[in-house]
Amino acid sequence: MVKIRATAAEAPFPPDEPEAEPTETLPLSQRAMRRRPAEYLDALNPEQRDAVESLDGPLLVLAGAGTGKTRVLTTRIAHILSLGLARPGEILAVTFTNKAAREMKLRVSQLIGGVVEGMPWLGTFHAIGVKVLRRHAELVGLKPSFTILDTDDQIRLIKQLLAAENIDEKRWPARMLAAMIDGWKNRGLVPKRVPDGESFAFASGKARDLYALYQRRLKELNAADFGDLLLENLRLFQEHPDVLEKYQQRFRYMLVDEYQDTNVAQYLWLRLLAQGSDNVCCVGDDDQSIYGWRGAEVDNILRFETDFPGAKIIRLERNYRSTGHILGAASGLIAHNQGRLGKTLHTTGADGDKVEVAGCWDDEEEARVIGEDIEQLQRQGHTLNEVAILVRASFQMRAFEDRFITLGLDYRVIGGPRFYERQEIRDATAYFEVTLNPANDLKFERIVNTPRRGLGEATLKSLHQLARARGVPLTQAARLIVETEELKPKARKSLADLIGAFDRWRALIDGMSHTELAELILDESGYTAMWQADRSPQAQSKLENLKELIRFMDEFDTLAGFMEHVSLVMDAATEEGTDRVNLMTLHSAKGLEFDTVFLPGWDEGLLPHQRSLDETGRSGLEEERRLAHVGLTRARKRAKITFAQNRRNHGMWQTALPSRFIDELPVDHVEVAEDKGMRGYGPSRFDTAENVFASGFYDTPGWQRAQRNRQQGATPSAPRRDPLTIEGTLVAASTAAGAGLDIGTRIFHQKFGYGRVAQVDGNKLTVDFEKAGRKMVVDSFVERV
DNA sequence: AACTAATACTTTTTT
DNA sequence: AGTATTAGTT
């Protein structure tokens, strides 16, 4: 495993080679170049070489699957460095995934000779976004130490907003608003730029205001969500031209991987930077654009020439990966798409085996058949690492896992439930985060009552109320409230202990190693004990995961460094070494290749996924087809497509038709296995497949319920008891009255009733209540009467 | 506040 | 089918 620097210091080119010519001050890279002629260029074909050597001005490289895209990118970087045209810190190289970034780093340093530790600006859009943002945080209303929210936090925050705005969360789910905000951020839209029509799609037009409110809360919490990492960056560049200029000057060369996956915000960001030097090289393949649902704009790649005038376009069409039949099948399939830039992949290699197509009775048989095939391959001496099963949706994996377990076949799931997204990991990191940053309300809320400490809904509500009235973080509010008798003794003690524990841990940050501290925290908080006491089967593995987390932390220098990594890099390194079958979704397969690829689940409704068809119609269908194309082109030597006639979806059996994509495969490259006396699949099926478009969604109970709700919303319903409005007025009244609560003032308290102020100590009041007697309370909770 | 029972929702893909 | 959230009960 690679040792990761916690704080990637912006290393200048590390002078780790012996000084050969001490009198000269040439960049090291240039000296290296002198000794070692550019033999790396000889390994390229003419188009690739052209792409590497066309250094001036904008360049679009259309790189089909398996045409050496990564090689071009890495060699290009190496070339720039070798010629001494830029130092590592002057090259911006963005990728889409952390995996791609890792690989690129590795391969560049191999080319250069293992000396480039610092390519500080090679990373994902998000990682680079954070880096820029941390330096100029104040300019966008954040502190440099801002935290990055994960999806859980985001939802929790939005739920609170909806509650405060008195919006029925049943009718307008928080996740829905979260998705909308995400979409806007992907498109580079700040709240005031959100179109009216879209604002009306949520809570009768409140969407825009809620978005604005959400952004304000984020600033208050000193936090940014994933979308902000780009959007705020964009805002920074737009509102502060001087800052932008610095970066424009810095980046003399820019490279973008997977350009077809960039969204509008990323595109705008890039274009701003490219105004400095137009040495932009974008590499992509419109036929592999599979993230449209996430805001990726294929248009970005289709429009490149207009966006960057004078752009050069180079097509890489020589495929070095797949055999003739596989390539033929994939090309024939993707040719059914309209609106593509058009590439014709060809290979000089052998034809190889045809693509196999087989039908199965159900998903269990599918798993059985593929399992048998894999065992067969294994007997023939193939390694399992070179075998992959690529599914459309993750629920398909289950049948395979079950089967492989009974067969005793080793497998690994790639991109499955991510390590850092597991409950226990999130809980643990929440503890660490609050220790580092007590103002992180969302993380604090996550763990106040985990493990159970008797700090439930009621306590939390009081805390919130006070925090809001005071405008302080929850932990601060907790500090205040435990001084009073606001809470029941049990809760008060418990909360005081928790706050005390965090203070204690915080004091230890510099005193001990961060891994020790982490263990201490998990121990003293009772979190480990909670799982140890848990007798459920998964408790054991959760404990293992926690251990793994600590082990992983050891790779970082500090706790803070580790936390930065956690929020950004949501993937743990997949263990290599053992021989295992690879199981993953088509999406996470992009960029990988295997000798043998199994493609199960080519059913109508699953591979052209129903939802995709429903939501985005033809463009959705085309994206699904690209997905199928990506799947096929992962295979070097063997590809086998299967479909199941019956699939159990939500406990219900459903009959499925073979995917229309199967029909679209050119017959010359396909071999149909007619083994099990199965009803063949004929062209007549296509007609029925079309009907799937119009399939019955509108008579489901869900839709009818939605209709009913809508009607209810129109009719003014009887005013219901409304705790939050009460809270609102109460807060308003108390803050207004707060200053003038002198001794003797008659007040009202929600819990204790009427009373008179007996003593004032800052914001703490001692009150003689008519019923409850003498109590200490916080002034925010009382109302002057 | 914590436990139990009932109900809703899931299953596309992810930085 | 299974999980997650919620309502109701103690």
mmCIF file of N, CA and C in Angstrom, chain A residues 464-565:
data_model
loop_
_atom_site.group_PDB
_atom_site.id
_atom_site.type_symbol
_atom_site.label_atom_id
_atom_site.label_comp_id
_atom_site.label_asym_id
_atom_site.label_seq_id
_atom_site.Cartn_x
_atom_site.Cartn_y
_atom_site.Cartn_z
ATOM 1 N N HIS A 464 -30.961 22.137 20.888
ATOM 2 C CA HIS A 464 -31.134 22.847 19.631
ATOM 3 C C HIS A 464 -31.704 24.230 19.860
ATOM 4 N N GLN A 465 -32.706 24.246 20.712
ATOM 5 C CA GLN A 465 -33.389 25.497 20.982
ATOM 6 C C GLN A 465 -32.402 26.527 21.519
ATOM 7 N N LEU A 466 -31.607 26.079 22.459
ATOM 8 C CA LEU A 466 -30.648 26.980 23.076
ATOM 9 C C LEU A 466 -29.572 27.386 22.069
ATOM 10 N N ALA A 467 -29.088 26.416 21.336
ATOM 11 C CA ALA A 467 -28.026 26.689 20.370
ATOM 12 C C ALA A 467 -28.501 27.721 19.356
ATOM 13 N N ARG A 468 -29.732 27.559 18.939
ATOM 14 C CA ARG A 468 -30.262 28.462 17.935
ATOM 15 C C ARG A 468 -30.449 29.869 18.505
ATOM 16 N N ALA A 469 -30.986 29.921 19.721
ATOM 17 C CA ALA A 469 -31.218 31.221 20.333
ATOM 18 C C ALA A 469 -29.908 31.958 20.556
ATOM 19 N N ARG A 470 -28.886 31.227 20.907
ATOM 20 C CA ARG A 470 -27.594 31.835 21.205
ATOM 21 C C ARG A 470 -26.728 32.001 19.977
ATOM 22 N N GLY A 471 -27.071 31.244 18.944
ATOM 23 C CA GLY A 471 -26.214 31.233 17.765
ATOM 24 C C GLY A 471 -24.873 30.583 18.043
ATOM 25 N N VAL A 472 -24.886 29.520 18.838
ATOM 26 C CA VAL A 472 -23.640 28.814 19.136
ATOM 27 C C VAL A 472 -23.784 27.352 18.747
ATOM 28 N N PRO A 473 -22.681 26.659 18.601
ATOM 29 C CA PRO A 473 -22.747 25.224 18.285
ATOM 30 C C PRO A 473 -23.390 24.430 19.414
ATOM 31 N N LEU A 474 -23.808 23.240 19.088
ATOM 32 C CA LEU A 474 -24.480 22.395 20.066
ATOM 33 C C LEU A 474 -23.603 22.094 21.272
ATOM 34 N N THR A 475 -22.337 21.832 21.024
ATOM 35 C CA THR A 475 -21.474 21.505 22.157
ATOM 36 C C THR A 475 -21.399 22.681 23.130
ATOM 37 N N GLN A 476 -21.392 23.883 22.564
ATOM 38 C CA GLN A 476 -21.363 25.075 23.403
ATOM 39 C C GLN A 476 -22.662 25.192 24.201
ATOM 40 N N ALA A 477 -23.751 24.941 23.519
ATOM 41 C CA ALA A 477 -25.051 24.977 24.184
ATOM 42 C C ALA A 477 -25.093 23.937 25.298
ATOM 43 N N ALA A 478 -24.496 22.803 25.032
ATOM 44 C CA ALA A 478 -24.473 21.743 26.034
ATOM 45 C C ALA A 478 -23.712 22.204 27.265
ATOM 46 N N ARG A 479 -22.617 22.882 27.058
ATOM 47 C CA ARG A 479 -21.823 23.418 28.145
ATOM 48 C C ARG A 479 -22.665 24.334 29.039
ATOM 49 N N LEU A 480 -23.480 25.161 28.384
ATOM 50 C CA LEU A 480 -24.317 26.085 29.133
ATOM 51 C C LEU A 480 -25.404 25.358 29.899
ATOM 52 N N ILE A 481 -26.017 24.426 29.199
ATOM 53 C CA ILE A 481 -27.230 23.844 29.765
ATOM 54 C C ILE A 481 -26.926 22.947 30.957
ATOM 55 N N VAL A 482 -25.744 22.367 30.975
ATOM 56 C CA VAL A 482 -25.447 21.498 32.111
ATOM 57 C C VAL A 482 -25.187 22.306 33.374
ATOM 58 N N GLU A 483 -25.012 23.592 33.218
ATOM 59 C CA GLU A 483 -24.840 24.473 34.373
ATOM 60 C C GLU A 483 -26.174 24.740 35.058
ATOM 61 N N THR A 484 -27.230 24.430 34.357
ATOM 62 C CA THR A 484 -28.554 24.755 34.871
ATOM 63 C C THR A 484 -29.309 23.497 35.268
ATOM 64 N N GLU A 485 -30.534 23.693 35.670
ATOM 65 C CA GLU A 485 -31.356 22.540 36.017
ATOM 66 C C GLU A 485 -32.394 22.276 34.947
ATOM 67 N N GLU A 486 -32.076 22.751 33.761
ATOM 68 C CA GLU A 486 -32.985 22.617 32.637
ATOM 69 C C GLU A 486 -33.287 21.144 32.345
ATOM 70 N N LEU A 487 -32.255 20.323 32.448
ATOM 71 C CA LEU A 487 -32.411 18.908 32.109
ATOM 72 C C LEU A 487 -32.649 18.083 33.367
ATOM 73 N N LYS A 488 -33.162 16.922 33.130
ATOM 74 C CA LYS A 488 -33.308 15.986 34.247
ATOM 75 C C LYS A 488 -31.902 15.606 34.727
ATOM 76 N N PRO A 489 -31.752 15.349 36.005
ATOM 77 C CA PRO A 489 -30.418 15.087 36.551
ATOM 78 C C PRO A 489 -29.649 14.023 35.765
ATOM 79 N N LYS A 490 -30.347 13.006 35.352
ATOM 80 C CA LYS A 490 -29.678 11.911 34.657
ATOM 81 C C LYS A 490 -29.063 12.405 33.350
ATOM 82 N N ALA A 491 -29.895 13.072 32.569
ATOM 83 C CA ALA A 491 -29.438 13.576 31.281
ATOM 84 C C ALA A 491 -28.337 14.609 31.481
ATOM 85 N N ARG A 492 -28.520 15.434 32.502
ATOM 86 C CA ARG A 492 -27.564 16.495 32.768
ATOM 87 C C ARG A 492 -26.181 15.915 33.063
ATOM 88 N N LYS A 493 -26.176 14.929 33.905
ATOM 89 C CA LYS A 493 -24.918 14.261 34.269
ATOM 90 C C LYS A 493 -24.286 13.634 33.027
ATOM 91 N N SER A 494 -25.121 12.942 32.284
ATOM 92 C CA SER A 494 -24.647 12.225 31.117
ATOM 93 C C SER A 494 -24.031 13.177 30.092
ATOM 94 N N LEU A 495 -24.714 14.287 29.871
ATOM 95 C CA LEU A 495 -24.237 15.261 28.899
ATOM 96 C C LEU A 495 -22.951 15.910 29.385
ATOM 97 N N ALA A 496 -22.913 16.223 30.661
ATOM 98 C CA ALA A 496 -21.722 16.836 31.231
ATOM 99 C C ALA A 496 -20.531 15.896 31.073
ATOM 100 N N ASP A 497 -20.762 14.615 31.314
ATOM 101 C CA ASP A 497 -19.693 13.633 31.151
ATOM 102 C C ASP A 497 -19.182 13.608 29.726
ATOM 103 N N LEU A 498 -20.118 13.645 28.785
ATOM 104 C CA LEU A 498 -19.737 13.555 27.380
ATOM 105 C C LEU A 498 -18.893 14.763 26.982
ATOM 106 N N ILE A 499 -19.380 15.942 27.370
ATOM 107 C CA ILE A 499 -18.632 17.152 27.047
ATOM 108 C C ILE A 499 -17.239 17.105 27.681
ATOM 109 N N GLY A 500 -17.223 16.646 28.921
ATOM 110 C CA GLY A 500 -15.954 16.530 29.616
ATOM 111 C C GLY A 500 -15.009 15.585 28.896
ATOM 112 N N ALA A 501 -15.557 14.485 28.426
ATOM 113 C CA ALA A 501 -14.743 13.497 27.729
ATOM 114 C C ALA A 501 -14.132 14.101 26.468
ATOM 115 N N PHE A 502 -14.943 14.836 25.732
ATOM 116 C CA PHE A 502 -14.415 15.454 24.516
ATOM 117 C C PHE A 502 -13.303 16.443 24.843
ATOM 118 N N ASP A 503 -13.498 17.206 25.915
ATOM 119 C CA ASP A 503 -12.458 18.156 26.324
ATOM 120 C C ASP A 503 -11.167 17.422 26.656
ATOM 121 N N ARG A 504 -11.339 16.319 27.350
ATOM 122 C CA ARG A 504 -10.165 15.541 27.759
ATOM 123 C C ARG A 504 -9.432 15.015 26.523
ATOM 124 N N TRP A 505 -10.202 14.469 25.595
ATOM 125 C CA TRP A 505 -9.579 13.911 24.389
ATOM 126 C C TRP A 505 -8.883 15.001 23.583
ATOM 127 N N ARG A 506 -9.549 16.141 23.523
ATOM 128 C CA ARG A 506 -8.981 17.233 22.740
ATOM 129 C C ARG A 506 -7.637 17.654 23.310
ATOM 130 N N ALA A 507 -7.550 17.637 24.637
ATOM 131 C CA ALA A 507 -6.299 18.040 25.280
ATOM 132 C C ALA A 507 -5.173 17.058 24.975
ATOM 133 N N LEU A 508 -5.556 15.861 24.577
ATOM 134 C CA LEU A 508 -4.545 14.822 24.343
ATOM 135 C C LEU A 508 -4.017 14.799 22.911
ATOM 136 N N ILE A 509 -4.632 15.581 22.040
ATOM 137 C CA ILE A 509 -4.285 15.505 20.618
ATOM 138 C C ILE A 509 -2.784 15.616 20.382
ATOM 139 N N ASP A 510 -2.157 16.598 21.047
ATOM 140 C CA ASP A 510 -0.723 16.773 20.821
ATOM 141 C C ASP A 510 0.108 15.876 21.717
ATOM 142 N N GLY A 511 -0.535 15.306 22.694
ATOM 143 C CA GLY A 511 0.205 14.568 23.705
ATOM 144 C C GLY A 511 0.515 13.122 23.352
ATOM 145 N N MET A 512 -0.283 12.544 22.490
ATOM 146 C CA MET A 512 -0.047 11.130 22.208
ATOM 147 C C MET A 512 -0.238 10.856 20.717
ATOM 148 N N SER A 513 0.137 9.657 20.302
ATOM 149 C CA SER A 513 0.007 9.342 18.885
ATOM 150 C C SER A 513 -1.473 9.276 18.509
ATOM 151 N N HIS A 514 -1.771 9.639 17.285
ATOM 152 C CA HIS A 514 -3.179 9.748 16.921
ATOM 153 C C HIS A 514 -3.883 8.405 16.913
ATOM 154 N N THR A 515 -3.160 7.348 16.664
ATOM 155 C CA THR A 515 -3.822 6.047 16.694
ATOM 156 C C THR A 515 -4.171 5.646 18.125
ATOM 157 N N GLU A 516 -3.260 5.954 19.024
ATOM 158 C CA GLU A 516 -3.542 5.662 20.434
ATOM 159 C C GLU A 516 -4.746 6.456 20.904
ATOM 160 N N LEU A 517 -4.738 7.725 20.522
ATOM 161 C CA LEU A 517 -5.845 8.589 20.908
ATOM 162 C C LEU A 517 -7.164 8.037 20.356
ATOM 163 N N ALA A 518 -7.129 7.612 19.131
ATOM 164 C CA ALA A 518 -8.336 7.083 18.517
ATOM 165 C C ALA A 518 -8.858 5.879 19.284
ATOM 166 N N GLU A 519 -7.953 5.005 19.633
ATOM 167 C CA GLU A 519 -8.362 3.837 20.403
ATOM 168 C C GLU A 519 -8.944 4.234 21.751
ATOM 169 N N LEU A 520 -8.266 5.206 22.364
ATOM 170 C CA LEU A 520 -8.722 5.705 23.655
ATOM 171 C C LEU A 520 -10.140 6.256 23.554
ATOM 172 N N ILE A 521 -10.373 7.021 22.505
ATOM 173 C CA ILE A 521 -11.693 7.629 22.325
ATOM 174 C C ILE A 521 -12.768 6.553 22.176
ATOM 175 N N LEU A 522 -12.489 5.604 21.315
ATOM 176 C CA LEU A 522 -13.484 4.555 21.083
ATOM 177 C C LEU A 522 -13.728 3.740 22.353
ATOM 178 N N ASP A 523 -12.691 3.602 23.133
ATOM 179 C CA ASP A 523 -12.782 2.862 24.374
ATOM 180 C C ASP A 523 -13.590 3.622 25.420
ATOM 181 N N GLU A 524 -13.122 4.832 25.701
ATOM 182 C CA GLU A 524 -13.715 5.612 26.784
ATOM 183 C C GLU A 524 -15.144 6.044 26.484
ATOM 184 N N SER A 525 -15.434 6.183 25.220
ATOM 185 C CA SER A 525 -16.790 6.606 24.870
ATOM 186 C C SER A 525 -17.775 5.454 25.040
ATOM 187 N N GLY A 526 -17.231 4.272 25.193
ATOM 188 C CA GLY A 526 -18.097 3.112 25.315
ATOM 189 C C GLY A 526 -18.537 2.571 23.979
ATOM 190 N N TYR A 527 -17.953 3.124 22.910
ATOM 191 C CA TYR A 527 -18.397 2.690 21.590
ATOM 192 C C TYR A 527 -17.981 1.244 21.307
ATOM 193 N N THR A 528 -16.746 0.930 21.599
ATOM 194 C CA THR A 528 -16.302 -0.452 21.398
ATOM 195 C C THR A 528 -17.119 -1.401 22.273
ATOM 196 N N ALA A 529 -17.309 -0.979 23.513
ATOM 197 C CA ALA A 529 -18.060 -1.822 24.448
ATOM 198 C C ALA A 529 -19.462 -2.118 23.921
ATOM 199 N N MET A 530 -20.014 -1.119 23.259
ATOM 200 C CA MET A 530 -21.357 -1.294 22.723
ATOM 201 C C MET A 530 -21.414 -2.468 21.743
ATOM 202 N N TRP A 531 -20.434 -2.543 20.890
ATOM 203 C CA TRP A 531 -20.435 -3.639 19.922
ATOM 204 C C TRP A 531 -20.003 -4.949 20.544
ATOM 205 N N GLN A 532 -19.149 -4.837 21.559
ATOM 206 C CA GLN A 532 -18.756 -6.075 22.226
ATOM 207 C C GLN A 532 -19.946 -6.707 22.937
ATOM 208 N N ALA A 533 -20.808 -5.838 23.440
ATOM 209 C CA ALA A 533 -21.975 -6.352 24.149
ATOM 210 C C ALA A 533 -23.024 -6.875 23.174
ATOM 211 N N ASP A 534 -22.914 -6.432 21.940
ATOM 212 C CA ASP A 534 -23.893 -6.819 20.923
ATOM 213 C C ASP A 534 -23.657 -8.273 20.500
ATOM 214 N N ARG A 535 -24.696 -9.058 20.613
ATOM 215 C CA ARG A 535 -24.526 -10.475 20.278
ATOM 216 C C ARG A 535 -24.953 -10.786 18.840
ATOM 217 N N SER A 536 -25.247 -9.783 18.080
ATOM 218 C CA SER A 536 -25.681 -10.044 16.702
ATOM 219 C C SER A 536 -24.482 -10.457 15.841
ATOM 220 N N PRO A 537 -24.747 -11.191 14.780
ATOM 221 C CA PRO A 537 -23.641 -11.736 13.987
ATOM 222 C C PRO A 537 -22.738 -10.672 13.356
ATOM 223 N N GLN A 538 -23.312 -9.503 13.056
ATOM 224 C CA GLN A 538 -22.461 -8.524 12.376
ATOM 225 C C GLN A 538 -21.589 -7.715 13.336
ATOM 226 N N ALA A 539 -21.874 -7.851 14.636
ATOM 227 C CA ALA A 539 -21.117 -7.061 15.601
ATOM 228 C C ALA A 539 -19.622 -7.363 15.508
ATOM 229 N N GLN A 540 -19.316 -8.631 15.330
ATOM 230 C CA GLN A 540 -17.923 -9.041 15.258
ATOM 231 C C GLN A 540 -17.196 -8.337 14.117
ATOM 232 N N SER A 541 -17.846 -8.340 12.960
ATOM 233 C CA SER A 541 -17.180 -7.753 11.795
ATOM 234 C C SER A 541 -17.073 -6.235 11.943
ATOM 235 N N LYS A 542 -18.011 -5.660 12.689
ATOM 236 C CA LYS A 542 -17.917 -4.218 12.919
ATOM 237 C C LYS A 542 -16.685 -3.905 13.767
ATOM 238 N N LEU A 543 -16.453 -4.749 14.744
ATOM 239 C CA LEU A 543 -15.271 -4.552 15.572
ATOM 240 C C LEU A 543 -13.995 -4.705 14.743
ATOM 241 N N GLU A 544 -14.039 -5.685 13.851
ATOM 242 C CA GLU A 544 -12.893 -5.884 12.962
ATOM 243 C C GLU A 544 -12.661 -4.630 12.123
ATOM 244 N N ASN A 545 -13.759 -4.093 11.626
ATOM 245 C CA ASN A 545 -13.643 -2.899 10.800
ATOM 246 C C ASN A 545 -13.049 -1.731 11.577
ATOM 247 N N LEU A 546 -13.426 -1.641 12.824
ATOM 248 C CA LEU A 546 -12.871 -0.566 13.641
ATOM 249 C C LEU A 546 -11.368 -0.741 13.816
ATOM 250 N N LYS A 547 -10.973 -1.982 14.006
ATOM 251 C CA LYS A 547 -9.537 -2.261 14.110
ATOM 252 C C LYS A 547 -8.838 -1.875 12.816
ATOM 253 N N GLU A 548 -9.474 -2.257 11.723
ATOM 254 C CA GLU A 548 -8.923 -1.945 10.405
ATOM 255 C C GLU A 548 -8.777 -0.429 10.233
ATOM 256 N N LEU A 549 -9.752 0.277 10.738
ATOM 257 C CA LEU A 549 -9.729 1.739 10.653
ATOM 258 C C LEU A 549 -8.504 2.301 11.373
ATOM 259 N N ILE A 550 -8.265 1.789 12.561
ATOM 260 C CA ILE A 550 -7.107 2.257 13.328
ATOM 261 C C ILE A 550 -5.810 1.926 12.592
ATOM 262 N N ARG A 551 -5.793 0.733 12.036
ATOM 263 C CA ARG A 551 -4.604 0.318 11.302
ATOM 264 C C ARG A 551 -4.373 1.264 10.119
ATOM 265 N N PHE A 552 -5.468 1.602 9.477
ATOM 266 C CA PHE A 552 -5.372 2.461 8.307
ATOM 267 C C PHE A 552 -4.910 3.868 8.690
ATOM 268 N N MET A 553 -5.347 4.298 9.864
ATOM 269 C CA MET A 553 -4.973 5.629 10.338
ATOM 270 C C MET A 553 -3.480 5.771 10.493
ATOM 271 N N ASP A 554 -2.846 4.659 10.759
ATOM 272 C CA ASP A 554 -1.423 4.658 11.004
ATOM 273 C C ASP A 554 -0.650 5.182 9.797
ATOM 274 N N GLU A 555 -1.292 5.122 8.644
ATOM 275 C CA GLU A 555 -0.616 5.574 7.430
ATOM 276 C C GLU A 555 -0.557 7.093 7.325
ATOM 277 N N PHE A 556 -1.204 7.735 8.250
ATOM 278 C CA PHE A 556 -1.215 9.193 8.205
ATOM 279 C C PHE A 556 -0.406 9.757 9.360
ATOM 280 N N ASP A 557 -0.024 10.988 9.210
ATOM 281 C CA ASP A 557 0.809 11.595 10.233
ATOM 282 C C ASP A 557 -0.017 12.103 11.408
ATOM 283 N N THR A 558 -1.177 12.630 11.101
ATOM 284 C CA THR A 558 -1.988 13.223 12.162
ATOM 285 C C THR A 558 -3.446 12.801 12.021
ATOM 286 N N LEU A 559 -4.161 13.042 13.093
ATOM 287 C CA LEU A 559 -5.586 12.764 13.054
ATOM 288 C C LEU A 559 -6.275 13.663 12.022
ATOM 289 N N ALA A 560 -5.860 14.923 12.014
ATOM 290 C CA ALA A 560 -6.462 15.866 11.075
ATOM 291 C C ALA A 560 -6.216 15.434 9.628
ATOM 292 N N GLY A 561 -5.015 14.974 9.370
ATOM 293 C CA GLY A 561 -4.678 14.526 8.029
ATOM 294 C C GLY A 561 -5.539 13.352 7.616
ATOM 295 N N PHE A 562 -5.748 12.468 8.547
ATOM 296 C CA PHE A 562 -6.580 11.307 8.268
ATOM 297 C C PHE A 562 -8.016 11.724 7.966
ATOM 298 N N MET A 563 -8.526 12.659 8.753
ATOM 299 C CA MET A 563 -9.914 13.077 8.566
ATOM 300 C C MET A 563 -10.128 13.705 7.187
ATOM 301 N N GLU A 564 -9.149 14.449 6.742
ATOM 302 C CA GLU A 564 -9.253 15.055 5.418
ATOM 303 C C GLU A 564 -9.390 13.960 4.357
ATOM 304 N N HIS A 565 -8.621 12.935 4.544
ATOM 305 C CA HIS A 565 -8.641 11.836 3.595
ATOM 306 C C HIS A 565 -9.993 11.123 3.611
#
